[in-house]
Coordinates of C-alpha atoms and ligand atoms in Angstrom, one line a residue:
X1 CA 5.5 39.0 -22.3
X2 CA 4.4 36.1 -20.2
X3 CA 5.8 33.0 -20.3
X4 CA 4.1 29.7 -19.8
X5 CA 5.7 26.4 -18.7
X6 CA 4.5 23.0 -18.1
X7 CA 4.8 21.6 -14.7
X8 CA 2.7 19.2 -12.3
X9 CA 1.6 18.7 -9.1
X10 CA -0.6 15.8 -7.2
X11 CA -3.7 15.4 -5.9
X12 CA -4.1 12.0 -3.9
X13 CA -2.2 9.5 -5.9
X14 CA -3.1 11.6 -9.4
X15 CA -0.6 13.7 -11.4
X16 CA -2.3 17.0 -12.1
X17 CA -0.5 19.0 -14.9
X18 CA -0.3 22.9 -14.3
X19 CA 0.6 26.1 -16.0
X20 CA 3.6 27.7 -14.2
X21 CA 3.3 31.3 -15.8
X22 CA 5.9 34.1 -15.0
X23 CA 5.6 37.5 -16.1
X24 CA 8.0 40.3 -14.5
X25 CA 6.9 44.2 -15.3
X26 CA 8.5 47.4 -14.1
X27 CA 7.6 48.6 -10.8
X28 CA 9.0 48.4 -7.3
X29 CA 10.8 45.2 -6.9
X30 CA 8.5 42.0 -5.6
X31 CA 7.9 38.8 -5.9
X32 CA 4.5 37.2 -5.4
X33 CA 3.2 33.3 -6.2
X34 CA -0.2 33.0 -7.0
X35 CA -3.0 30.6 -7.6
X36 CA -4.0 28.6 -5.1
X37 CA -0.2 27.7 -3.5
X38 CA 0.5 25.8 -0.2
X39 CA 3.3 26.9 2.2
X40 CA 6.1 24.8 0.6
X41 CA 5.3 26.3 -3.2
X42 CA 4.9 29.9 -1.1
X43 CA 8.2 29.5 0.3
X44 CA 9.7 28.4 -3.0
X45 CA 10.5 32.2 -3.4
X46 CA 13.7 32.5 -1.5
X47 CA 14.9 29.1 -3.1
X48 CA 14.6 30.4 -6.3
X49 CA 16.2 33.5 -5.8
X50 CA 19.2 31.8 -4.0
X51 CA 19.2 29.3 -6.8
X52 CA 19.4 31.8 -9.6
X53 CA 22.3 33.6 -8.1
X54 CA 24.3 31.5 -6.9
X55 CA 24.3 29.7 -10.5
X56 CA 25.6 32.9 -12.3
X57 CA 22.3 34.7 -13.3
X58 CA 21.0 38.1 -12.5
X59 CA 17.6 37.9 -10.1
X60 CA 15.6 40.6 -12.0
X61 CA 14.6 44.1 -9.9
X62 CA 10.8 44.4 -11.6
X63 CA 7.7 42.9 -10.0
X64 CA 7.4 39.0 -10.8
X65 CA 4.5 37.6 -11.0
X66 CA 4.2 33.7 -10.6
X67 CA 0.5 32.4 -11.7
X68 CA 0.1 28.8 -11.5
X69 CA -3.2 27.2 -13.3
X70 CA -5.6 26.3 -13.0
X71 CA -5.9 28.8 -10.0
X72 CA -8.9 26.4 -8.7
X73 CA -6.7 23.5 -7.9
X74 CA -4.3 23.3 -5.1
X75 CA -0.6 23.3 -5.5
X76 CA 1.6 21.5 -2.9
X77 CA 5.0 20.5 -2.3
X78 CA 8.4 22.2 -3.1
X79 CA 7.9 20.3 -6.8
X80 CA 7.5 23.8 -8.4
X81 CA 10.8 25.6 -7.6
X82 CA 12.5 24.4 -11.1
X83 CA 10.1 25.4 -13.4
X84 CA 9.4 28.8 -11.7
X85 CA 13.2 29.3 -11.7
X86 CA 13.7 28.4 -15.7
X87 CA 10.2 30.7 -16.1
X88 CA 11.9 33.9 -14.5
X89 CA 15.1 32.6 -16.4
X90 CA 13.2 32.7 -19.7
X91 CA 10.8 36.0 -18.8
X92 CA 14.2 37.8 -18.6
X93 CA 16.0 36.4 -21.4
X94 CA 19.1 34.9 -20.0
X95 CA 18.5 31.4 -21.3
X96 CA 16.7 30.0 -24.7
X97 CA 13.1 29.2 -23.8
X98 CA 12.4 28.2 -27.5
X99 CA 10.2 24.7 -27.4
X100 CA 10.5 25.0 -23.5
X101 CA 6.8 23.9 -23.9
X102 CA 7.5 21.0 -25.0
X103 CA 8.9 19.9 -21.4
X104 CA 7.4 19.3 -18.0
X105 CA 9.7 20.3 -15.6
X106 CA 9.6 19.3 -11.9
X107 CA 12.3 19.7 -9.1
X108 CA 13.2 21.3 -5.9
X109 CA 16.1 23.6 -5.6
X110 CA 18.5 23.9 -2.8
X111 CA 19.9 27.7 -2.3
X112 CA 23.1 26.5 -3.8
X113 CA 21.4 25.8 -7.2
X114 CA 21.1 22.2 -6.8
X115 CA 18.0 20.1 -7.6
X116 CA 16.8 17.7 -5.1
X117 CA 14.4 14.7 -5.3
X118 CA 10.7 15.2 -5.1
X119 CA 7.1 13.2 -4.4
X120 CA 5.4 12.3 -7.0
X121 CA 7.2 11.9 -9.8
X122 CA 5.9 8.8 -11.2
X123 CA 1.9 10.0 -10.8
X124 CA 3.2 13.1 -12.7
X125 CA 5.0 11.3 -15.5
X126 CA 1.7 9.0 -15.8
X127 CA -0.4 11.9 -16.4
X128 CA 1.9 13.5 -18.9
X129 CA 1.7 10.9 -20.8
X130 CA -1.9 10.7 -20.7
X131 CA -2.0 14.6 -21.7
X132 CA 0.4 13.8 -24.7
X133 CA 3.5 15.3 -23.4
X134 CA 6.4 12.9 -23.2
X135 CA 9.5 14.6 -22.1
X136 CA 10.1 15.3 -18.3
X137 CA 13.1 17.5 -17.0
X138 CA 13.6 15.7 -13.3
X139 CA 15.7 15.2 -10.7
X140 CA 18.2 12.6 -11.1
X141 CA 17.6 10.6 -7.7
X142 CA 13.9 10.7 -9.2
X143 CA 14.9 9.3 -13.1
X144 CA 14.3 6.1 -12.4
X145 CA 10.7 5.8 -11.0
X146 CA 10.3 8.2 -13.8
X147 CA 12.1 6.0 -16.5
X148 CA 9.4 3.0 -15.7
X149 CA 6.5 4.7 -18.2
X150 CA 7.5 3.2 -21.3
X151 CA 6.7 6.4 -23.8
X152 CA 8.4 9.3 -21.7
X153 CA 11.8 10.7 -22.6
X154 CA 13.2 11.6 -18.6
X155 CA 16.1 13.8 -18.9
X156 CA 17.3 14.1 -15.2
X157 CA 19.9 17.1 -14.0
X158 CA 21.4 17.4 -10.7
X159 CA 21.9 21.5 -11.0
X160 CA 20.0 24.2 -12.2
X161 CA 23.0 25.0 -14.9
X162 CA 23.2 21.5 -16.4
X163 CA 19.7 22.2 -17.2
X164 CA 20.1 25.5 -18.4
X165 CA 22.7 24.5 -20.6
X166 CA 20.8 21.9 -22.2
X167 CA 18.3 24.0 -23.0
X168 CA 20.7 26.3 -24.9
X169 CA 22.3 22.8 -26.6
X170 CA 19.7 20.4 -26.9
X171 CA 22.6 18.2 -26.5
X172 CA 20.9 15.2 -24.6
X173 CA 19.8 11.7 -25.4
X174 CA 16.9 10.4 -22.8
X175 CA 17.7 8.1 -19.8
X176 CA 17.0 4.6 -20.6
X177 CA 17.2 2.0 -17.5
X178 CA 19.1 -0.7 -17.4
X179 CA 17.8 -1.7 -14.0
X180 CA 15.8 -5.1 -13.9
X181 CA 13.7 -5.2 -10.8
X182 CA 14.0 -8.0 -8.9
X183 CA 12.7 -10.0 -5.8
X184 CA 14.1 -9.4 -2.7
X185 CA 15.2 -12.3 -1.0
X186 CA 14.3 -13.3 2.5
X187 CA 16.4 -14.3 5.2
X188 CA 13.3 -15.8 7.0
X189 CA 12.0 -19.0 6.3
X190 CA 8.6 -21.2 7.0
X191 CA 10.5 -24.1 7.5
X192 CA 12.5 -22.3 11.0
X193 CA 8.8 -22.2 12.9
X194 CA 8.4 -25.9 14.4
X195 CA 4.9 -27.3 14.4
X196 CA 1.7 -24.6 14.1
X197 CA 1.0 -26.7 11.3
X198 CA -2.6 -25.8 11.5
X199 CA -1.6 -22.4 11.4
X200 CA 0.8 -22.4 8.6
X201 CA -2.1 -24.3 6.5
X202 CA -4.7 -21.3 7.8
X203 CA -2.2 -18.7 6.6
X204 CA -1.5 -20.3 3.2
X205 CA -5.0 -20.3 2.6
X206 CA -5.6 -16.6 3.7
X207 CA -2.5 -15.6 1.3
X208 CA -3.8 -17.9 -1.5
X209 CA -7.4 -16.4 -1.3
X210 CA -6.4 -12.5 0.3
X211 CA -8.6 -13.1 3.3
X212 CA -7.9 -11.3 6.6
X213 CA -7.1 -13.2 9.4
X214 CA -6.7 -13.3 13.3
X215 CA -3.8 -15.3 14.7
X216 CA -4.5 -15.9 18.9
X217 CA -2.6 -18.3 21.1
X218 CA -0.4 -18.1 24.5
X219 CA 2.7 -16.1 24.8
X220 CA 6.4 -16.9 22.9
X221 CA 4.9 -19.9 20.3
X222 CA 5.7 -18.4 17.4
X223 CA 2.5 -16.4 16.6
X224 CA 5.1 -12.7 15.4
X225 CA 7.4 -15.2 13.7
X226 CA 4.9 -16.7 11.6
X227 CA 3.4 -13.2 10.5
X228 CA 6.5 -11.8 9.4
X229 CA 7.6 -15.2 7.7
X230 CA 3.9 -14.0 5.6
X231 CA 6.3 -12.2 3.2
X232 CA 8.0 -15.6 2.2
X233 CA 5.1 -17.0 0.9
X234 CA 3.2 -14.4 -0.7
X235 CA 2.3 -14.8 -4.7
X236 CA 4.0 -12.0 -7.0
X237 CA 2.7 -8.7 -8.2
X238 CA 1.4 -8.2 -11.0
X239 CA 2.5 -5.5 -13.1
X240 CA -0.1 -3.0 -12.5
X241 CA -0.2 -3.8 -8.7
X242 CA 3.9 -3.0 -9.2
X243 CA 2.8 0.0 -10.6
X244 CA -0.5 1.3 -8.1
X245 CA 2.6 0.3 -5.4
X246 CA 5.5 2.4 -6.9
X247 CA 3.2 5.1 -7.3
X248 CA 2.0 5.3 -3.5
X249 CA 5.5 5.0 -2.2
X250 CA 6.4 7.7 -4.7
X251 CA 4.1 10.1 -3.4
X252 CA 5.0 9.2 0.1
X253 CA 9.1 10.0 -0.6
X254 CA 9.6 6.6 0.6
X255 CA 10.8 5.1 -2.7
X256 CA 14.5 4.0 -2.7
X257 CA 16.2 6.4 -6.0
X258 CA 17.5 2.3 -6.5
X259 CA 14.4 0.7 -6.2
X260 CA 12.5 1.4 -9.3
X261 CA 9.5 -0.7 -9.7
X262 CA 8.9 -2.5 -6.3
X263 CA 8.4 -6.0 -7.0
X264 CA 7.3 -7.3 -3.5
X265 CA 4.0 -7.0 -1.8
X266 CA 4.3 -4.7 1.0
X267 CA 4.3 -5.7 4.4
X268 CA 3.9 -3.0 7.1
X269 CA 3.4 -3.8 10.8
X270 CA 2.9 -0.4 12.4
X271 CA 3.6 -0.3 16.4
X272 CA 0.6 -0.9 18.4
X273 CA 1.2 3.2 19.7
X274 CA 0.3 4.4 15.8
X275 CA -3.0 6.8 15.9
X276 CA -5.7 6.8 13.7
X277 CA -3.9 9.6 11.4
X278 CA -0.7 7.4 11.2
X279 CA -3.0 4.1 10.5
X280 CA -5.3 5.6 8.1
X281 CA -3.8 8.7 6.8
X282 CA -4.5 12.4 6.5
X283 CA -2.8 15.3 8.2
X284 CA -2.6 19.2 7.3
X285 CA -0.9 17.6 3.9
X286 CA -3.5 14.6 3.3
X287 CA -0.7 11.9 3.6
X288 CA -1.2 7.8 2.8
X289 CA -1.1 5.8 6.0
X290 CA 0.1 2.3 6.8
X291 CA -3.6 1.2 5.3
X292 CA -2.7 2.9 1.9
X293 CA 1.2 2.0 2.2
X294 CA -0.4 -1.7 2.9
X295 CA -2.3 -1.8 -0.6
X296 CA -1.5 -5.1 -2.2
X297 CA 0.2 -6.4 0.5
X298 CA -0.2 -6.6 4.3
X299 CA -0.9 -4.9 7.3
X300 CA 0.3 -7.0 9.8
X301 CA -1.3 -5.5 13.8
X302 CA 0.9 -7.2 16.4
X303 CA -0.8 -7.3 19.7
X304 CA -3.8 -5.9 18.4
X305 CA -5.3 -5.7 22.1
X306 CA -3.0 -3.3 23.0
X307 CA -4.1 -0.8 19.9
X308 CA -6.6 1.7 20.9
X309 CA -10.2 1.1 20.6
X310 CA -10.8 3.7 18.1
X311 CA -8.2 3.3 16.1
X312 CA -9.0 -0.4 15.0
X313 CA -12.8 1.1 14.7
X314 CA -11.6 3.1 12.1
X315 CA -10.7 0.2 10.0
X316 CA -13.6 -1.0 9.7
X317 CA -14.2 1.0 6.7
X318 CA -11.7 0.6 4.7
X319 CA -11.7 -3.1 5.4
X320 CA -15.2 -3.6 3.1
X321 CA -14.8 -0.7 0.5
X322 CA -10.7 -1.2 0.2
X323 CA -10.3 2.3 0.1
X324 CA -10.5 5.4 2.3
X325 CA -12.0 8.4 1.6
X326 CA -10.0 11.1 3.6
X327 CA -11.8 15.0 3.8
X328 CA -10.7 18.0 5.4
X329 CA -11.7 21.8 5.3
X330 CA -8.6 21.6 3.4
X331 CA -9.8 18.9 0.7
X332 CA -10.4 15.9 -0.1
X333 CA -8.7 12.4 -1.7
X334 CA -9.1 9.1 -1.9
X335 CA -6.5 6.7 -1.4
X336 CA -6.6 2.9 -2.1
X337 CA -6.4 0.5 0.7
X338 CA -6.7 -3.1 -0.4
X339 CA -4.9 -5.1 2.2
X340 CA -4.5 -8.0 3.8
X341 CA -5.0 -7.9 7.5
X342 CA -3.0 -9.9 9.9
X343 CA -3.3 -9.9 13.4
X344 CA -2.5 -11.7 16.3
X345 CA -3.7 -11.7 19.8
X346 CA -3.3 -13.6 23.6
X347 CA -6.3 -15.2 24.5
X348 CA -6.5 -13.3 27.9
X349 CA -4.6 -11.1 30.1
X350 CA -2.6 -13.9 31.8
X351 CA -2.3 -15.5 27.9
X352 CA -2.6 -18.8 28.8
X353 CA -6.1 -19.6 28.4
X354 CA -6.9 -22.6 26.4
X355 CA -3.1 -23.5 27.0
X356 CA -2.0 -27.1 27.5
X357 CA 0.8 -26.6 29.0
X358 CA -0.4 -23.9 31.7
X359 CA -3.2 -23.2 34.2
X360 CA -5.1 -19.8 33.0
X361 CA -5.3 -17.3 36.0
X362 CA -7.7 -15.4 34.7
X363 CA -11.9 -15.3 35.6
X364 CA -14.1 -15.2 32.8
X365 CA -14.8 -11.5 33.7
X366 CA -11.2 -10.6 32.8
X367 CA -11.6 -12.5 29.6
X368 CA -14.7 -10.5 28.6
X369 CA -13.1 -7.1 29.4
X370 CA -9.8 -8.4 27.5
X371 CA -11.8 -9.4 24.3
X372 CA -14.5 -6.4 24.6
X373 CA -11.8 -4.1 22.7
X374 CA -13.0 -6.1 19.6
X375 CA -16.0 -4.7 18.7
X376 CA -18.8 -7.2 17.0
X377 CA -18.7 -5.1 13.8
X378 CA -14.5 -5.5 13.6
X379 CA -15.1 -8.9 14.1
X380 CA -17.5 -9.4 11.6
X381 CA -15.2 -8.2 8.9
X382 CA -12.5 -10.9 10.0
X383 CA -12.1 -14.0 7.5
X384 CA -10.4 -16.3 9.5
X385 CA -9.4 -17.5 13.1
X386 CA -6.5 -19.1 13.9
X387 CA -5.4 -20.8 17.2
X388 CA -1.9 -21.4 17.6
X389 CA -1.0 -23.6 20.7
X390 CA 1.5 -23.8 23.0
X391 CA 4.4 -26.8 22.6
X392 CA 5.5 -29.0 25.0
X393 CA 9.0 -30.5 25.3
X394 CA 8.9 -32.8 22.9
X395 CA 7.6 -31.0 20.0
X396 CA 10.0 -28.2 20.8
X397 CA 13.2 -30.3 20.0
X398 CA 11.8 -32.2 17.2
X399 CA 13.8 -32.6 14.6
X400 CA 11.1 -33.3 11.9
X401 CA 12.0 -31.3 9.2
X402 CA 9.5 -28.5 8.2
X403 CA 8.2 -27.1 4.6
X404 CA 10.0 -24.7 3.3
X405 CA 8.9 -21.1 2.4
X406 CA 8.8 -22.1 -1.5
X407 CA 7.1 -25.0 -1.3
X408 CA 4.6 -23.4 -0.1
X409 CA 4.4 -20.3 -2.2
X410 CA 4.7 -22.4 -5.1
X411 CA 0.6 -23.8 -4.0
X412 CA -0.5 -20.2 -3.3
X413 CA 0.9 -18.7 -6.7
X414 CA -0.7 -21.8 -8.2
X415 CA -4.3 -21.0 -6.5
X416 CA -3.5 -17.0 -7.6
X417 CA -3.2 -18.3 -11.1
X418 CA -6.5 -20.0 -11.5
X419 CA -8.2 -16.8 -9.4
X420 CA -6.5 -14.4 -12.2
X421 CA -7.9 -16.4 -15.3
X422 CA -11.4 -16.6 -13.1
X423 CA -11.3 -13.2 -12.6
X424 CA -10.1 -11.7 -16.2
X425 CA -12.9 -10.4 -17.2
X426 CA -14.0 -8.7 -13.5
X427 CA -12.5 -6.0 -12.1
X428 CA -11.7 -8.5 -9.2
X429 CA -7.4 -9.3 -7.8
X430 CA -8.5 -12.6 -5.6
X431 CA -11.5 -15.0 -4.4
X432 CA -11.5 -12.4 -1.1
X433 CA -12.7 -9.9 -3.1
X434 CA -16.1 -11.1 -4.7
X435 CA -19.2 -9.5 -3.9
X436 CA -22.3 -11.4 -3.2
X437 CA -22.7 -11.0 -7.4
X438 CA -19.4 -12.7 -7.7
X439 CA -20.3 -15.5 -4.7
X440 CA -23.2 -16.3 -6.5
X441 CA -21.4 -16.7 -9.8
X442 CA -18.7 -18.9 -8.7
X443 CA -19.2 -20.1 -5.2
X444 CA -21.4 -22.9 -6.2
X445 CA -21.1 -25.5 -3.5
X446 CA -22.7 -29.6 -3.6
X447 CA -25.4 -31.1 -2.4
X448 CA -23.6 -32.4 0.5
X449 CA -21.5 -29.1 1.5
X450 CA -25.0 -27.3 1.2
X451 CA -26.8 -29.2 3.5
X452 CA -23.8 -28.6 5.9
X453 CA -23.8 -24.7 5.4
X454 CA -27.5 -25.6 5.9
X455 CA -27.3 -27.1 9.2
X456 CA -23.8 -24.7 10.8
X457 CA -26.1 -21.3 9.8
X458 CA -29.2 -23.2 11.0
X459 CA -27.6 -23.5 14.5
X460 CA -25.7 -19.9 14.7
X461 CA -27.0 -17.3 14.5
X462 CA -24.5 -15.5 11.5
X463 CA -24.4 -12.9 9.1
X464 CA -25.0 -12.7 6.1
X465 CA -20.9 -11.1 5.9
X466 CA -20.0 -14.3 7.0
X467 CA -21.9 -16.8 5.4
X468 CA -20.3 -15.3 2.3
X469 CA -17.0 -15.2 4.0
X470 CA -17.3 -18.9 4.3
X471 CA -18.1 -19.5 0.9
X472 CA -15.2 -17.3 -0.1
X473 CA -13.0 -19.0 1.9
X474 CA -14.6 -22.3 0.4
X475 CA -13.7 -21.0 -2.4
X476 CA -9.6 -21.3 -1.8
X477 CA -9.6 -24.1 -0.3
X478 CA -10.8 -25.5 -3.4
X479 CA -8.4 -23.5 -5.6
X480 CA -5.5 -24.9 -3.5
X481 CA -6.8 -28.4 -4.5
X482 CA -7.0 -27.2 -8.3
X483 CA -10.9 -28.2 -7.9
X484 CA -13.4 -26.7 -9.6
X485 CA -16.2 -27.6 -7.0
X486 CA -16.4 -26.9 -3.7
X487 CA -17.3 -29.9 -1.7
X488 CA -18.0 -30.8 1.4
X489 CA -14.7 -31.6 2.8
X490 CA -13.8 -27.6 2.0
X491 CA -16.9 -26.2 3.3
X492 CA -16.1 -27.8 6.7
X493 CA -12.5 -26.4 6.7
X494 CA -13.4 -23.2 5.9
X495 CA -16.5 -22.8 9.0
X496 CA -13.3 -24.1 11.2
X497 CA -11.8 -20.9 10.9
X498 CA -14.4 -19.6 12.4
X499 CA -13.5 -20.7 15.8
X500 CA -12.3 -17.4 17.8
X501 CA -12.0 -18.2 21.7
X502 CA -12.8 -22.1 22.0
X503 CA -16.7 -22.3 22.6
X504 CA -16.9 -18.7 21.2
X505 CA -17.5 -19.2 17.5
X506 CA -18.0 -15.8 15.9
Ligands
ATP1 N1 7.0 -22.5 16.7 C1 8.2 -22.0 16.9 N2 9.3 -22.4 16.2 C2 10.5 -22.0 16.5 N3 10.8 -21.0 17.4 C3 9.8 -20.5 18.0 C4 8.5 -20.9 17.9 N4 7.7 -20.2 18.7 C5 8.4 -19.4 19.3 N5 9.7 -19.5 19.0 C6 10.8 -18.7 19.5 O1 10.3 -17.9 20.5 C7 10.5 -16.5 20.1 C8 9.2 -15.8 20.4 O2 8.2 -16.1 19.5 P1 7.1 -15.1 19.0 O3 7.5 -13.7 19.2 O4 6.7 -15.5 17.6 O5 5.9 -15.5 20.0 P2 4.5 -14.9 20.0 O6 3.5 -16.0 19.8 O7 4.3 -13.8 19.1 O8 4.4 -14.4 21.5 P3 3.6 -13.2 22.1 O9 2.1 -13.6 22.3 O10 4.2 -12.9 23.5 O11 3.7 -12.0 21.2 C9 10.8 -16.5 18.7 O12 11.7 -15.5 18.3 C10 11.5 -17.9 18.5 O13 12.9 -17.8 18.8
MG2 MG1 4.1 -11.7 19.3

């Protein structure tokens, strides 16, 4: 007789629950996996045989037969080595497999009989639950992403014989966690960057309203240490953004067995070297990238020059939709990418161009074919500009004292209060965002701040994108102020960021 067990894989970021069926008949001794397996559930086979020897049991002679269904979907990752090792287990008698249904079981084994973490497990617990079935034999370095879906019973083993023998006792109570997730703190500070107060202000404003932005300005004055302050000041997760976040880290194996829920936003700043498969994901295996890894959070591109061309064109996608849809001969998924994107630039090769405190060597011809890397359409998605200057003496040993980190995030959290009551009833996270719909409905501007946007738009020649971007932007500014119009006075702040290279507005 056959025997059936529960088990799961993934498909993108989604659980997908499958039948692990074993059946061994007489014949000439083999071992074959089938339905639809990839090369990690394929080589599960000598795992399993190791496994179930070296933890006292008898590997059967007959001819095993390992179905896994629905045969249509595909099966990946080492996940599956447990549950076939319990199903020949069962199919020969040597433990109980009485309400074995009951369970799904996931875990890799080592040759030695241990089980080892996996990928995945919290996408798989999620869809348990949503298929009725609530208890999960796991890993224990994997019990406590598991433990964070409030109906499932997780009972985690380290060995295949701890779980053999509580199948024969039934002697178990669930895991419960007593881990509260919180906050790590930063040993970075606003208030340790002296001056760039117009940046500061234009990065509050993009983390209030989730609006990319473009950070450009000479050589050493602070432009890197301002982006990776950006984490300091960022409002909280909410709990479902915890959980989209935990899940994509899970399915990535870069989830701490510590960690939990994460509780901050990400912040990922890949190397200006990373390729378009690293940046935006895919691979024989369909992995996240940093765009996916950046959902939520931010996707900080130092020295975004110096990335290849193609590789920031490839962004441009994912920058309007918020996702990226990622197909090979192999399949397809679609992973969420709703980041922030910070970036920050020299002005020109020499990097003092628009510097006060040194001559620019460069013609305007080297400052076109510097800037020509950013395409009109990658510009076009960016929210905001941000020029960051170059101090002189005095301002460098000043000793006024600066804002502090919390002050700060204190406004922005304030502002991504009265966005979240806005926003309830839309399927929306932050004023950046809307869709014209949304701009329509909620970026109504003055009289005065209209016949501004009527004169600016009048004069350049814009897109659509960015008169909307404007408003959005608009939009923040007012929400940082607690306003509920938009007035003049934020309507000209806003069109400043639009200032790229000085006399270049874009
Ligand atoms: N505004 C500032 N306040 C305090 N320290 C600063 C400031 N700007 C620069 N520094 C000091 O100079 C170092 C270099 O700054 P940073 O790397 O942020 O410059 P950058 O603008 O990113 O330069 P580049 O264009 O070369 O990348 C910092 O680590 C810090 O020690
Ligand atoms: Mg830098």
């Amino acid at each position: 007789m056959a025997i059936s067990i529960y088990s799961s894989t993934y498909n993108g970021l989604q659980g997908v629950i499958i039948n692990v069926e074993v059946e061994i008949s007489r014949g000439l001794p083999a071992f074959n996996i089938v339905g639809l397996a990839d090369t990690a559930v394929r080589e599960s086979k000598e795992r399993v045989r190791s496994a179930i020897i070296n933890s006292g049991y008898d590997f059967p002679l007959g001819k095993i037969t390992v179905n896994l269904a629905p045969a249509d979907i595909k099966k990946v990752g080492s996940l599956l080595d447990l549950p076939i090792a319990i199903g020949i287990l069962a199919a020969t008698d040597q433990i109980n497999s009485e309400g074995i249904n009951n369970f799904i079981i996931v875990g890799e084994l080592s040759l030695n009989g241990d089980i080892t973490s996996i990928r995945g497990a919290l996408p798989i617990v999620i869809e348990g639950i949503r298929n009725n079935l609530v208890k999960f034999i796991v890993p224990t370095v994997n019990a406590l992403e598991c433990s964070l879906i409030e109906k499932a019973e997780i009972y985690p083993f380290d060995t295949l014989n701890q779980v053999t023998t509580y199948l024969k006792h039934r002697d178990m109570l669930p895991y419960k966690n007593n881990c509260v997730n919180r906050k790590k703190d930063s040993n970075m500070d606003f208030s340790e960057v002296v001056g760039q107060n117009a940046t500061k202000r234009a990065l509050e404003i993009a983390c209030a309203g989730g609006h990319n932005i473009i950070m450009f300005g000479p050589p050493g004055c602070g432009k890197s240490m301002l982006a990776s302050r950006i984490p300091t000041i960022l409002p909280s997760l909410t709990y479902e953004e915890s959980l989209d976040v935990t899940k994509i880290y899970s399915i990535t194996g870069k989830l701490h067995p510590n960690e939990g829920l994460i509780v901050n936003r990400p912040y990922r700043a890949p190397h200006h070297t990373a390729t378009k498969t690293a940046l935006i994901g895919g691979g024989s295996q369909l992995v996240p990238g940093e765009i996916t890894l950046s959902h939520h959070g931010i996707l900080f591109l130092d020295e975004l020059l110096e990335f290849n061309k193609t590789v920031l064109e490839v962004l441009r996608e994912p920058l309007e939709s918020k996702q990226i849809t990622i197909s090979r001969c192999t399949g397809s998924v679609v992973y969420p990418a709703d980041f922030m994107l910070v970036a920050s630039l020299n002005p020109c090769p020499c990097g003092y161009y628009l510097s006060k405190v040194r001559e620019c060597t460069c013609s305007d011809h080297d400052r076109i074919k510097y800037l020509s890397k950013l395409s009109g359409p990658f510009l076009d998605r960016i929210d905001m500009f941000s020029f960051a200057y170059a101090h002189n003496f005095n301002e460098m040993t000043s000793t006024t004292k600066e804002e502090s980190s919390e002050s700060i995030r204190k406004r922005v959290e304030a502002a991504r209060q009265i966005q979240r009551k806005r926003f309830a009833l839309e399927k929306l996270n932050c004023n950046g965002d809307m869709s014209g719909r949304h701009i329509r409905k909620y970026c109504t501007v003055d009289s005065a701040a209209e016949d501004i946007l009527n004169r600016y738009f009048n004069k350049f020649p814009f897109s659509m994108r960015i008169y909307n971007k404007v408003l959005k932007i608009s939009r923040t500014i007012a929400d940082l102020e607690n306003s509920k119009d938009i007035t003049s006075s934020h309507v000209v702040e806003a069109i400043s960021y639009r200032q790229f290279i000085k006399g270049d507005v874009i």
